[in-house]
mmCIF file with all atom_site columns, N, CA and C in Angstrom:
data_model
loop_
_atom_site.group_PDB
_atom_site.id
_atom_site.type_symbol
_atom_site.label_atom_id
_atom_site.label_alt_id
_atom_site.label_comp_id
_atom_site.label_asym_id
_atom_site.label_entity_id
_atom_site.label_seq_id
_atom_site.pdbx_PDB_ins_code
_atom_site.Cartn_x
_atom_site.Cartn_y
_atom_site.Cartn_z
_atom_site.occupancy
_atom_site.B_iso_or_equiv
_atom_site.pdbx_formal_charge
_atom_site.auth_seq_id
_atom_site.auth_comp_id
_atom_site.auth_asym_id
_atom_site.auth_atom_id
_atom_site.pdbx_PDB_model_num
ATOM 1   N N  . MET A 1 1  ? 15.728  -27.393 44.440  1.00 0.00 ? 2  MET A N  1
ATOM 2   C CA . MET A 1 1  ? 15.177  -27.158 43.275  1.00 0.00 ? 2  MET A CA 1
ATOM 3   C C  . MET A 1 1  ? 15.858  -26.041 42.727  1.00 0.00 ? 2  MET A C  1
ATOM 4   N N  . PHE A 1 2  ? 15.356  -25.251 41.956  1.00 0.00 ? 3  PHE A N  1
ATOM 5   C CA . PHE A 1 2  ? 15.905  -23.787 41.564  1.00 0.00 ? 3  PHE A CA 1
ATOM 6   C C  . PHE A 1 2  ? 15.133  -22.705 42.128  1.00 0.00 ? 3  PHE A C  1
ATOM 7   N N  . ALA A 1 3  ? 15.808  -21.731 42.874  1.00 0.00 ? 4  ALA A N  1
ATOM 8   C CA . ALA A 1 3  ? 15.427  -20.668 43.065  1.00 0.00 ? 4  ALA A CA 1
ATOM 9   C C  . ALA A 1 3  ? 15.869  -19.625 42.553  1.00 0.00 ? 4  ALA A C  1
ATOM 10  N N  . ILE A 1 4  ? 14.321  -18.778 41.996  1.00 0.00 ? 5  ILE A N  1
ATOM 11  C CA . ILE A 1 4  ? 14.978  -17.418 41.337  1.00 0.00 ? 5  ILE A CA 1
ATOM 12  C C  . ILE A 1 4  ? 15.271  -16.288 41.852  1.00 0.00 ? 5  ILE A C  1
ATOM 13  N N  . SER A 1 5  ? 16.089  -15.876 42.118  1.00 0.00 ? 6  SER A N  1
ATOM 14  C CA . SER A 1 5  ? 16.235  -14.389 42.702  1.00 0.00 ? 6  SER A CA 1
ATOM 15  C C  . SER A 1 5  ? 15.624  -13.327 42.286  1.00 0.00 ? 6  SER A C  1
ATOM 16  N N  . PRO A 1 6  ? 15.267  -12.380 42.659  1.00 0.00 ? 7  PRO A N  1
ATOM 17  C CA . PRO A 1 6  ? 14.735  -11.369 41.920  1.00 0.00 ? 7  PRO A CA 1
ATOM 18  C C  . PRO A 1 6  ? 15.686  -10.015 40.963  1.00 0.00 ? 7  PRO A C  1
ATOM 19  N N  . ALA A 1 7  ? 17.014  -10.611 41.653  1.00 0.00 ? 8  ALA A N  1
ATOM 20  C CA . ALA A 1 7  ? 18.135  -10.141 40.810  1.00 0.00 ? 8  ALA A CA 1
ATOM 21  C C  . ALA A 1 7  ? 17.824  -11.111 39.466  1.00 0.00 ? 8  ALA A C  1
ATOM 22  N N  . GLU A 1 8  ? 17.943  -12.155 39.316  1.00 0.00 ? 9  GLU A N  1
ATOM 23  C CA . GLU A 1 8  ? 17.757  -13.101 38.092  1.00 0.00 ? 9  GLU A CA 1
ATOM 24  C C  . GLU A 1 8  ? 17.044  -12.805 37.273  1.00 0.00 ? 9  GLU A C  1
ATOM 25  N N  . VAL A 1 9  ? 15.755  -12.455 37.645  1.00 0.00 ? 10 VAL A N  1
ATOM 26  C CA . VAL A 1 9  ? 14.451  -12.052 36.850  1.00 0.00 ? 10 VAL A CA 1
ATOM 27  C C  . VAL A 1 9  ? 14.849  -10.661 36.603  1.00 0.00 ? 10 VAL A C  1
ATOM 28  N N  . LEU A 1 10 ? 15.779  -10.067 37.381  1.00 0.00 ? 11 LEU A N  1
ATOM 29  C CA . LEU A 1 10 ? 15.610  -8.366  36.491  1.00 0.00 ? 11 LEU A CA 1
ATOM 30  C C  . LEU A 1 10 ? 16.552  -8.675  35.295  1.00 0.00 ? 11 LEU A C  1
ATOM 31  N N  . ILE A 1 11 ? 17.346  -9.561  35.534  1.00 0.00 ? 12 ILE A N  1
ATOM 32  C CA . ILE A 1 11 ? 18.642  -9.843  34.413  1.00 0.00 ? 12 ILE A CA 1
ATOM 33  C C  . ILE A 1 11 ? 17.804  -10.159 33.153  1.00 0.00 ? 12 ILE A C  1
ATOM 34  N N  . LEU A 1 12 ? 17.146  -11.250 33.584  1.00 0.00 ? 13 LEU A N  1
ATOM 35  C CA . LEU A 1 12 ? 16.309  -12.249 32.201  1.00 0.00 ? 13 LEU A CA 1
ATOM 36  C C  . LEU A 1 12 ? 15.765  -11.079 31.621  1.00 0.00 ? 13 LEU A C  1
ATOM 37  N N  . LEU A 1 13 ? 14.712  -10.154 32.340  1.00 0.00 ? 14 LEU A N  1
ATOM 38  C CA . LEU A 1 13 ? 13.866  -9.063  31.743  1.00 0.00 ? 14 LEU A CA 1
ATOM 39  C C  . LEU A 1 13 ? 14.729  -7.977  31.038  1.00 0.00 ? 14 LEU A C  1
ATOM 40  N N  . VAL A 1 14 ? 15.904  -7.464  31.507  1.00 0.00 ? 15 VAL A N  1
ATOM 41  C CA . VAL A 1 14 ? 16.675  -7.066  30.521  1.00 0.00 ? 15 VAL A CA 1
ATOM 42  C C  . VAL A 1 14 ? 17.402  -7.416  29.319  1.00 0.00 ? 15 VAL A C  1
ATOM 43  N N  . ILE A 1 15 ? 17.592  -8.852  29.626  1.00 0.00 ? 16 ILE A N  1
ATOM 44  C CA . ILE A 1 15 ? 18.552  -9.507  28.444  1.00 0.00 ? 16 ILE A CA 1
ATOM 45  C C  . ILE A 1 15 ? 17.591  -10.059 27.270  1.00 0.00 ? 16 ILE A C  1
ATOM 46  N N  . TRP A 1 16 ? 16.410  -10.195 27.822  1.00 0.00 ? 17 TRP A N  1
ATOM 47  C CA . TRP A 1 16 ? 15.211  -10.813 26.746  1.00 0.00 ? 17 TRP A CA 1
ATOM 48  C C  . TRP A 1 16 ? 14.130  -10.023 26.318  1.00 0.00 ? 17 TRP A C  1
ATOM 49  N N  . VAL A 1 17 ? 13.314  -9.635  27.543  1.00 0.00 ? 18 VAL A N  1
ATOM 50  C CA . VAL A 1 17 ? 11.933  -9.064  27.128  1.00 0.00 ? 18 VAL A CA 1
ATOM 51  C C  . VAL A 1 17 ? 12.057  -7.505  26.443  1.00 0.00 ? 18 VAL A C  1
ATOM 52  N N  . VAL A 1 18 ? 13.183  -6.816  27.253  1.00 0.00 ? 19 VAL A N  1
ATOM 53  C CA . VAL A 1 18 ? 12.973  -5.542  26.970  1.00 0.00 ? 19 VAL A CA 1
ATOM 54  C C  . VAL A 1 18 ? 13.674  -5.565  25.410  1.00 0.00 ? 19 VAL A C  1
ATOM 55  N N  . PRO A 1 19 ? 14.526  -6.010  24.953  1.00 0.00 ? 20 PRO A N  1
ATOM 56  C CA . PRO A 1 19 ? 15.118  -5.984  23.236  1.00 0.00 ? 20 PRO A CA 1
ATOM 57  C C  . PRO A 1 19 ? 13.821  -6.902  22.531  1.00 0.00 ? 20 PRO A C  1
ATOM 58  N N  . ALA A 1 20 ? 13.178  -7.200  23.127  1.00 0.00 ? 21 ALA A N  1
ATOM 59  C CA . ALA A 1 20 ? 12.184  -8.080  22.252  1.00 0.00 ? 21 ALA A CA 1
ATOM 60  C C  . ALA A 1 20 ? 10.987  -7.045  22.303  1.00 0.00 ? 21 ALA A C  1
ATOM 61  N N  . VAL A 1 21 ? 10.687  -6.240  22.982  1.00 0.00 ? 22 VAL A N  1
ATOM 62  C CA . VAL A 1 21 ? 9.475   -5.294  22.994  1.00 0.00 ? 22 VAL A CA 1
ATOM 63  C C  . VAL A 1 21 ? 10.010  -4.149  22.165  1.00 0.00 ? 22 VAL A C  1
ATOM 64  N N  . VAL A 1 22 ? 11.348  -3.797  22.185  1.00 0.00 ? 23 VAL A N  1
ATOM 65  C CA . VAL A 1 22 ? 11.721  -2.725  21.153  1.00 0.00 ? 23 VAL A CA 1
ATOM 66  C C  . VAL A 1 22 ? 11.695  -3.097  19.491  1.00 0.00 ? 23 VAL A C  1
ATOM 67  N N  . LEU A 1 23 ? 12.301  -4.604  19.862  1.00 0.00 ? 24 LEU A N  1
ATOM 68  C CA . LEU A 1 23 ? 12.226  -5.374  18.134  1.00 0.00 ? 24 LEU A CA 1
ATOM 69  C C  . LEU A 1 23 ? 10.929  -4.906  17.640  1.00 0.00 ? 24 LEU A C  1
ATOM 70  N N  . PHE A 1 24 ? 10.104  -5.299  18.544  1.00 0.00 ? 25 PHE A N  1
ATOM 71  C CA . PHE A 1 24 ? 8.522   -5.485  17.660  1.00 0.00 ? 25 PHE A CA 1
ATOM 72  C C  . PHE A 1 24 ? 8.264   -3.995  17.583  1.00 0.00 ? 25 PHE A C  1
ATOM 73  N N  . PHE A 1 25 ? 8.400   -3.283  18.635  1.00 0.00 ? 26 PHE A N  1
ATOM 74  C CA . PHE A 1 25 ? 8.028   -1.761  18.189  1.00 0.00 ? 26 PHE A CA 1
ATOM 75  C C  . PHE A 1 25 ? 8.576   -0.675  16.865  1.00 0.00 ? 26 PHE A C  1
ATOM 76  N N  . LEU A 1 26 ? 9.952   -1.431  16.883  1.00 0.00 ? 27 LEU A N  1
ATOM 77  C CA . LEU A 1 26 ? 10.715  -1.132  15.481  1.00 0.00 ? 27 LEU A CA 1
ATOM 78  C C  . LEU A 1 26 ? 9.998   -1.692  14.540  1.00 0.00 ? 27 LEU A C  1
ATOM 79  N N  . ILE A 1 27 ? 9.548   -2.626  14.266  1.00 0.00 ? 28 ILE A N  1
ATOM 80  C CA . ILE A 1 27 ? 9.239   -3.525  13.136  1.00 0.00 ? 28 ILE A CA 1
ATOM 81  C C  . ILE A 1 27 ? 7.753   -2.810  12.903  1.00 0.00 ? 28 ILE A C  1
ATOM 82  N N  . TYR A 1 28 ? 7.209   -2.799  13.943  1.00 0.00 ? 29 TYR A N  1
ATOM 83  C CA . TYR A 1 28 ? 5.459   -1.898  13.916  1.00 0.00 ? 29 TYR A CA 1
ATOM 84  C C  . TYR A 1 28 ? 5.903   -0.640  13.432  1.00 0.00 ? 29 TYR A C  1
ATOM 85  N N  . TRP A 1 29 ? 6.474   0.162   13.630  1.00 0.00 ? 30 TRP A N  1
ATOM 86  C CA . TRP A 1 29 ? 6.724   1.640   13.294  1.00 0.00 ? 30 TRP A CA 1
ATOM 87  C C  . TRP A 1 29 ? 7.249   1.415   11.749  1.00 0.00 ? 30 TRP A C  1
ATOM 88  N N  . ALA A 1 30 ? 8.277   0.823   11.259  1.00 0.00 ? 31 ALA A N  1
ATOM 89  C CA . ALA A 1 30 ? 8.358   0.557   9.871   1.00 0.00 ? 31 ALA A CA 1
ATOM 90  C C  . ALA A 1 30 ? 7.568   0.173   9.169   1.00 0.00 ? 31 ALA A C  1
ATOM 91  N N  . VAL A 1 31 ? 6.860   -0.849  9.380   1.00 0.00 ? 32 VAL A N  1
ATOM 92  C CA . VAL A 1 31 ? 5.845   -1.427  8.623   1.00 0.00 ? 32 VAL A CA 1
ATOM 93  C C  . VAL A 1 31 ? 4.189   -0.277  8.525   1.00 0.00 ? 32 VAL A C  1
ATOM 94  N N  . ARG A 1 32 ? 4.016   0.579   9.338   1.00 0.00 ? 33 ARG A N  1
ATOM 95  C CA . ARG A 1 32 ? 3.246   1.673   9.330   1.00 0.00 ? 33 ARG A CA 1
ATOM 96  C C  . ARG A 1 32 ? 3.912   2.861   8.844   1.00 0.00 ? 33 ARG A C  1
ATOM 97  N N  . LEU A 1 33 ? 4.893   2.822   8.690   1.00 0.00 ? 34 LEU A N  1
ATOM 98  C CA . LEU A 1 33 ? 5.787   4.100   7.870   1.00 0.00 ? 34 LEU A CA 1
ATOM 99  C C  . LEU A 1 33 ? 5.762   3.435   6.459   1.00 0.00 ? 34 LEU A C  1
ATOM 100 N N  . ALA A 1 34 ? 5.837   2.378   6.056   1.00 0.00 ? 35 ALA A N  1
ATOM 101 C CA . ALA A 1 34 ? 5.571   2.006   4.722   1.00 0.00 ? 35 ALA A CA 1
ATOM 102 C C  . ALA A 1 34 ? 4.467   1.864   3.844   1.00 0.00 ? 35 ALA A C  1
ATOM 103 N N  . ILE A 1 35 ? 3.382   1.764   4.931   1.00 0.00 ? 36 ILE A N  1
ATOM 104 C CA . ILE A 1 35 ? 2.036   1.666   4.578   1.00 0.00 ? 36 ILE A CA 1
ATOM 105 C C  . ILE A 1 35 ? 1.639   3.274   4.215   1.00 0.00 ? 36 ILE A C  1
ATOM 106 N N  . ARG A 1 36 ? 2.002   4.181   4.775   1.00 0.00 ? 37 ARG A N  1
ATOM 107 C CA . ARG A 1 36 ? 1.872   5.468   4.591   1.00 0.00 ? 37 ARG A CA 1
ATOM 108 C C  . ARG A 1 36 ? 2.622   6.022   3.502   1.00 0.00 ? 37 ARG A C  1
ATOM 109 N N  . HIS A 1 37 ? 3.754   5.439   3.055   1.00 0.00 ? 38 HIS A N  1
ATOM 110 C CA . HIS A 1 37 ? 4.247   6.263   2.174   1.00 0.00 ? 38 HIS A CA 1
ATOM 111 C C  . HIS A 1 37 ? 3.553   5.570   0.890   1.00 0.00 ? 38 HIS A C  1
ATOM 112 N N  . GLU A 1 38 ? 3.262   4.224   0.794   1.00 0.00 ? 39 GLU A N  1
ATOM 113 C CA . GLU A 1 38 ? 2.895   3.660   -0.441  1.00 0.00 ? 39 GLU A CA 1
ATOM 114 C C  . GLU A 1 38 ? 1.525   4.434   -0.362  1.00 0.00 ? 39 GLU A C  1
ATOM 115 N N  . ARG A 1 39 ? 0.513   4.882   0.266   1.00 0.00 ? 40 ARG A N  1
ATOM 116 C CA . ARG A 1 39 ? -0.429  5.715   -0.080  1.00 0.00 ? 40 ARG A CA 1
ATOM 117 C C  . ARG A 1 39 ? -0.250  6.692   -0.864  1.00 0.00 ? 40 ARG A C  1
ATOM 118 N N  . ARG A 1 40 ? 0.833   7.683   0.066   1.00 0.00 ? 41 ARG A N  1
ATOM 119 C CA . ARG A 1 40 ? 1.202   8.778   -0.820  1.00 0.00 ? 41 ARG A CA 1
ATOM 120 C C  . ARG A 1 40 ? 2.120   8.757   -1.937  1.00 0.00 ? 41 ARG A C  1
ATOM 121 N N  . ARG A 1 41 ? 2.204   7.437   -2.387  1.00 0.00 ? 42 ARG A N  1
ATOM 122 C CA . ARG A 1 41 ? 2.928   7.348   -3.840  1.00 0.00 ? 42 ARG A CA 1
ATOM 123 C C  . ARG A 1 41 ? 2.572   8.068   -4.891  1.00 0.00 ? 42 ARG A C  1
ATOM 124 N N  . ASP A 1 42 ? 3.244   8.683   -5.868  1.00 0.00 ? 43 ASP A N  1
ATOM 125 C CA . ASP A 1 42 ? 2.661   9.073   -6.846  1.00 0.00 ? 43 ASP A CA 1
ATOM 126 C C  . ASP A 1 42 ? 2.676   8.354   -8.027  1.00 0.00 ? 43 ASP A C  1
ATOM 127 N N  . PRO A 1 43 ? 1.963   7.729   -9.307  1.00 0.00 ? 44 PRO A N  1
ATOM 128 C CA . PRO A 1 43 ? 1.420   6.524   -9.580  1.00 0.00 ? 44 PRO A CA 1
ATOM 129 C C  . PRO A 1 43 ? 2.718   6.795   -10.813 1.00 0.00 ? 44 PRO A C  1
ATOM 130 N N  . SER A 1 44 ? 3.301   5.605   -11.084 1.00 0.00 ? 45 SER A N  1
ATOM 131 C CA . SER A 1 44 ? 3.997   5.300   -12.012 1.00 0.00 ? 45 SER A CA 1
ATOM 132 C C  . SER A 1 44 ? 3.868   5.701   -13.353 1.00 0.00 ? 45 SER A C  1
ATOM 133 N N  . LEU A 1 45 ? 4.737   5.950   -14.160 1.00 0.00 ? 46 LEU A N  1
ATOM 134 C CA . LEU A 1 45 ? 4.604   6.295   -15.541 1.00 0.00 ? 46 LEU A CA 1
ATOM 135 C C  . LEU A 1 45 ? 3.534   5.324   -16.161 1.00 0.00 ? 46 LEU A C  1
ATOM 136 N N  . HIS A 1 46 ? 3.862   3.938   -16.069 1.00 0.00 ? 47 HIS A N  1
ATOM 137 C CA . HIS A 1 46 ? 2.850   2.921   -16.659 1.00 0.00 ? 47 HIS A CA 1
ATOM 138 C C  . HIS A 1 46 ? 1.328   3.184   -16.381 1.00 0.00 ? 47 HIS A C  1
ATOM 139 N N  . GLU A 1 47 ? 1.438   3.651   -14.515 1.00 0.00 ? 48 GLU A N  1
ATOM 140 C CA . GLU A 1 47 ? -0.048  3.445   -14.157 1.00 0.00 ? 48 GLU A CA 1
ATOM 141 C C  . GLU A 1 47 ? -0.801  4.444   -15.007 1.00 0.00 ? 48 GLU A C  1
ATOM 142 N N  . ARG A 1 48 ? 0.253   6.076   -15.121 1.00 0.00 ? 49 ARG A N  1
ATOM 143 C CA . ARG A 1 48 ? -0.670  7.125   -15.589 1.00 0.00 ? 49 ARG A CA 1
ATOM 144 C C  . ARG A 1 48 ? -0.816  6.843   -17.377 1.00 0.00 ? 49 ARG A C  1
ATOM 145 N N  . VAL A 1 49 ? -0.293  6.328   -17.928 1.00 0.00 ? 50 VAL A N  1
ATOM 146 C CA . VAL A 1 49 ? -0.537  5.600   -19.168 1.00 0.00 ? 50 VAL A CA 1
ATOM 147 C C  . VAL A 1 49 ? -1.773  4.920   -19.463 1.00 0.00 ? 50 VAL A C  1
ATOM 148 N N  . THR A 1 50 ? -1.571  3.638   -18.510 1.00 0.00 ? 51 THR A N  1
ATOM 149 C CA . THR A 1 50 ? -2.725  2.769   -18.517 1.00 0.00 ? 51 THR A CA 1
ATOM 150 C C  . THR A 1 50 ? -4.205  3.830   -18.354 1.00 0.00 ? 51 THR A C  1
ATOM 151 N N  . ALA A 1 51 ? -4.598  4.449   -17.409 1.00 0.00 ? 52 ALA A N  1
ATOM 152 C CA . ALA A 1 51 ? -5.754  5.363   -16.869 1.00 0.00 ? 52 ALA A CA 1
ATOM 153 C C  . ALA A 1 51 ? -5.734  6.336   -18.169 1.00 0.00 ? 52 ALA A C  1
ATOM 154 N N  . GLU A 1 52 ? -4.739  6.966   -18.589 1.00 0.00 ? 53 GLU A N  1
ATOM 155 C CA . GLU A 1 52 ? -5.434  8.092   -19.997 1.00 0.00 ? 53 GLU A CA 1
ATOM 156 C C  . GLU A 1 52 ? -5.625  7.373   -21.101 1.00 0.00 ? 53 GLU A C  1
ATOM 157 N N  . ARG A 1 53 ? -4.972  5.861   -21.123 1.00 0.00 ? 54 ARG A N  1
ATOM 158 C CA . ARG A 1 53 ? -5.348  4.955   -22.435 1.00 0.00 ? 54 ARG A CA 1
ATOM 159 C C  . ARG A 1 53 ? -6.827  4.755   -21.957 1.00 0.00 ? 54 ARG A C  1
ATOM 160 N N  . ALA A 1 54 ? -7.003  4.177   -20.980 1.00 0.00 ? 55 ALA A N  1
ATOM 161 C CA . ALA A 1 54 ? -8.728  4.118   -20.459 1.00 0.00 ? 55 ALA A CA 1
ATOM 162 C C  . ALA A 1 54 ? -9.560  4.969   -20.820 1.00 0.00 ? 55 ALA A C  1
ATOM 163 N N  . ALA A 1 55 ? -9.210  6.230   -20.172 1.00 0.00 ? 56 ALA A N  1
ATOM 164 C CA . ALA A 1 55 ? -10.267 7.120   -20.330 1.00 0.00 ? 56 ALA A CA 1
ATOM 165 C C  . ALA A 1 55 ? -10.285 7.935   -21.741 1.00 0.00 ? 56 ALA A C  1
ATOM 166 N N  . GLN A 1 56 ? -9.356  7.735   -22.748 1.00 0.00 ? 57 GLN A N  1
ATOM 167 C CA . GLN A 1 56 ? -9.529  7.990   -24.159 1.00 0.00 ? 57 GLN A CA 1
ATOM 168 C C  . GLN A 1 56 ? -10.475 6.821   -24.559 1.00 0.00 ? 57 GLN A C  1
ATOM 169 N N  . ARG A 1 57 ? -10.007 5.539   -24.482 1.00 0.00 ? 58 ARG A N  1
ATOM 170 C CA . ARG A 1 57 ? -11.282 4.032   -24.996 1.00 0.00 ? 58 ARG A CA 1
ATOM 171 C C  . ARG A 1 57 ? -12.679 4.350   -24.310 1.00 0.00 ? 58 ARG A C  1
ATOM 172 N N  . ARG A 1 58 ? -12.871 5.103   -23.289 1.00 0.00 ? 59 ARG A N  1
ATOM 173 C CA . ARG A 1 58 ? -14.330 5.490   -22.827 1.00 0.00 ? 59 ARG A CA 1
ATOM 174 C C  . ARG A 1 58 ? -14.762 6.354   -23.520 1.00 0.00 ? 59 ARG A C  1
ATOM 175 N N  . GLU A 1 59 ? -13.955 7.677   -23.934 1.00 0.00 ? 60 GLU A N  1
ATOM 176 C CA . GLU A 1 59 ? -14.329 8.871   -24.735 1.00 0.00 ? 60 GLU A CA 1
ATOM 177 C C  . GLU A 1 59 ? -14.575 8.405   -25.940 1.00 0.00 ? 60 GLU A C  1
ATOM 178 N N  . TRP A 1 60 ? -14.070 7.284   -26.921 1.00 0.00 ? 61 TRP A N  1
ATOM 179 C CA . TRP A 1 60 ? -13.994 7.166   -27.703 1.00 0.00 ? 61 TRP A CA 1
ATOM 180 C C  . TRP A 1 60 ? -15.274 5.945   -28.199 1.00 0.00 ? 61 TRP A C  1
ATOM 181 N N  . ALA A 1 61 ? -15.787 5.254   -27.108 1.00 0.00 ? 62 ALA A N  1
ATOM 182 C CA . ALA A 1 61 ? -16.880 4.567   -26.700 1.00 0.00 ? 62 ALA A CA 1
ATOM 183 C C  . ALA A 1 61 ? -18.178 5.510   -27.387 1.00 0.00 ? 62 ALA A C  1
ATOM 184 N N  . GLN A 1 62 ? -18.099 6.670   -26.132 1.00 0.00 ? 63 GLN A N  1
ATOM 185 C CA . GLN A 1 62 ? -19.395 7.282   -25.986 1.00 0.00 ? 63 GLN A CA 1
ATOM 186 C C  . GLN A 1 62 ? -19.242 8.110   -27.414 1.00 0.00 ? 63 GLN A C  1
ATOM 187 N N  . ARG A 1 63 ? -18.267 8.558   -27.750 1.00 0.00 ? 64 ARG A N  1
ATOM 188 C CA . ARG A 1 63 ? -18.322 9.080   -28.925 1.00 0.00 ? 64 ARG A CA 1
ATOM 189 C C  . ARG A 1 63 ? -19.008 8.061   -30.413 1.00 0.00 ? 64 ARG A C  1
ATOM 190 N N  . GLU A 1 64 ? -18.490 6.775   -30.516 1.00 0.00 ? 65 GLU A N  1
ATOM 191 C CA . GLU A 1 64 ? -19.160 6.223   -31.306 1.00 0.00 ? 65 GLU A CA 1
ATOM 192 C C  . GLU A 1 64 ? -20.683 6.122   -31.099 1.00 0.00 ? 65 GLU A C  1
ATOM 193 N N  . ALA A 1 65 ? -20.916 5.570   -29.761 1.00 0.00 ? 66 ALA A N  1
ATOM 194 C CA . ALA A 1 65 ? -22.495 5.505   -29.240 1.00 0.00 ? 66 ALA A CA 1
ATOM 195 C C  . ALA A 1 65 ? -23.442 6.782   -29.717 1.00 0.00 ? 66 ALA A C  1
ATOM 196 N N  . ARG A 1 66 ? -22.600 7.907   -29.699 1.00 0.00 ? 67 ARG A N  1
ATOM 197 C CA . ARG A 1 66 ? -23.515 9.268   -29.810 1.00 0.00 ? 67 ARG A CA 1
ATOM 198 C C  . ARG A 1 66 ? -23.754 9.044   -31.406 1.00 0.00 ? 67 ARG A C  1
ATOM 199 N N  . ARG A 1 67 ? -22.474 9.082   -32.313 1.00 0.00 ? 68 ARG A N  1
ATOM 200 C CA . ARG A 1 67 ? -23.024 8.860   -33.714 1.00 0.00 ? 68 ARG A CA 1
ATOM 201 C C  . ARG A 1 67 ? -23.508 8.026   -34.308 1.00 0.00 ? 68 ARG A C  1
ATOM 202 N N  . ASN A 1 68 ? -23.542 6.619   -33.725 1.00 0.00 ? 69 ASN A N  1
ATOM 203 C CA . ASN A 1 68 ? -24.581 5.786   -34.386 1.00 0.00 ? 69 ASN A CA 1
ATOM 204 C C  . ASN A 1 68 ? -25.837 5.917   -33.574 1.00 0.00 ? 69 ASN A C  1
ATOM 205 N N  . ALA A 1 69 ? -26.049 6.401   -32.709 1.00 0.00 ? 70 ALA A N  1
ATOM 206 C CA . ALA A 1 69 ? -27.459 6.868   -31.972 1.00 0.00 ? 70 ALA A CA 1
ATOM 207 C C  . ALA A 1 69 ? -28.175 7.835   -32.742 1.00 0.00 ? 70 ALA A C  1
ATOM 208 N N  . ALA A 1 70 ? -27.190 8.695   -33.661 1.00 0.00 ? 71 ALA A N  1
ATOM 209 C CA . ALA A 1 70 ? -27.934 10.027  -34.645 1.00 0.00 ? 71 ALA A CA 1
ATOM 210 C C  . ALA A 1 70 ? -28.042 9.526   -35.782 1.00 0.00 ? 71 ALA A C  1
ATOM 211 N N  . ALA A 1 71 ? -27.169 8.379   -36.281 1.00 0.00 ? 72 ALA A N  1
ATOM 212 C CA . ALA A 1 71 ? -27.126 8.064   -37.800 1.00 0.00 ? 72 ALA A CA 1
ATOM 213 C C  . ALA A 1 71 ? -28.177 7.515   -37.949 1.00 0.00 ? 72 ALA A C  1
ATOM 214 N N  . PRO A 1 72 ? -28.796 7.847   -39.176 1.00 0.00 ? 73 PRO A N  1
ATOM 215 C CA . PRO A 1 72 ? -30.097 6.734   -39.521 1.00 0.00 ? 73 PRO A CA 1
ATOM 216 C C  . PRO A 1 72 ? -29.657 5.253   -39.747 1.00 0.00 ? 73 PRO A C  1
ATOM 217 N N  . ASP A 1 73 ? -30.676 4.300   -39.995 1.00 0.00 ? 74 ASP A N  1
ATOM 218 C CA . ASP A 1 73 ? -30.697 2.950   -40.193 1.00 0.00 ? 74 ASP A CA 1
ATOM 219 C C  . ASP A 1 73 ? -30.239 2.975   -41.718 1.00 0.00 ? 74 ASP A C  1
ATOM 220 N N  . GLU A 1 74 ? -29.141 1.998   -41.718 1.00 0.00 ? 75 GLU A N  1
ATOM 221 C CA . GLU A 1 74 ? -28.780 1.471   -43.018 1.00 0.00 ? 75 GLU A CA 1
ATOM 222 C C  . GLU A 1 74 ? -29.409 0.603   -43.720 1.00 0.00 ? 75 GLU A C  1
ATOM 223 N N  . LEU A 1 75 ? -30.543 -0.133  -42.914 1.00 0.00 ? 76 LEU A N  1
ATOM 224 C CA . LEU A 1 75 ? -30.802 -1.472  -43.292 1.00 0.00 ? 76 LEU A CA 1
ATOM 225 C C  . LEU A 1 75 ? -32.234 -0.894  -44.109 1.00 0.00 ? 76 LEU A C  1
#
């Protein structure tokens, strides 16, 4: 049948396995770098405005609650 010599095994490793391992680690490194970059990313203008509006709404609701608690019942 087929007898694979050590030289053929070495050639197969060099041709297929080494590039596959290198490609795997390149993709792994790129994904890790992208995740780290996303974590450090500054919020966009839309995210900042949305957060500021939410803070203003909370502040307004607290102010209204204090005013309603301090005002006498009109009934």
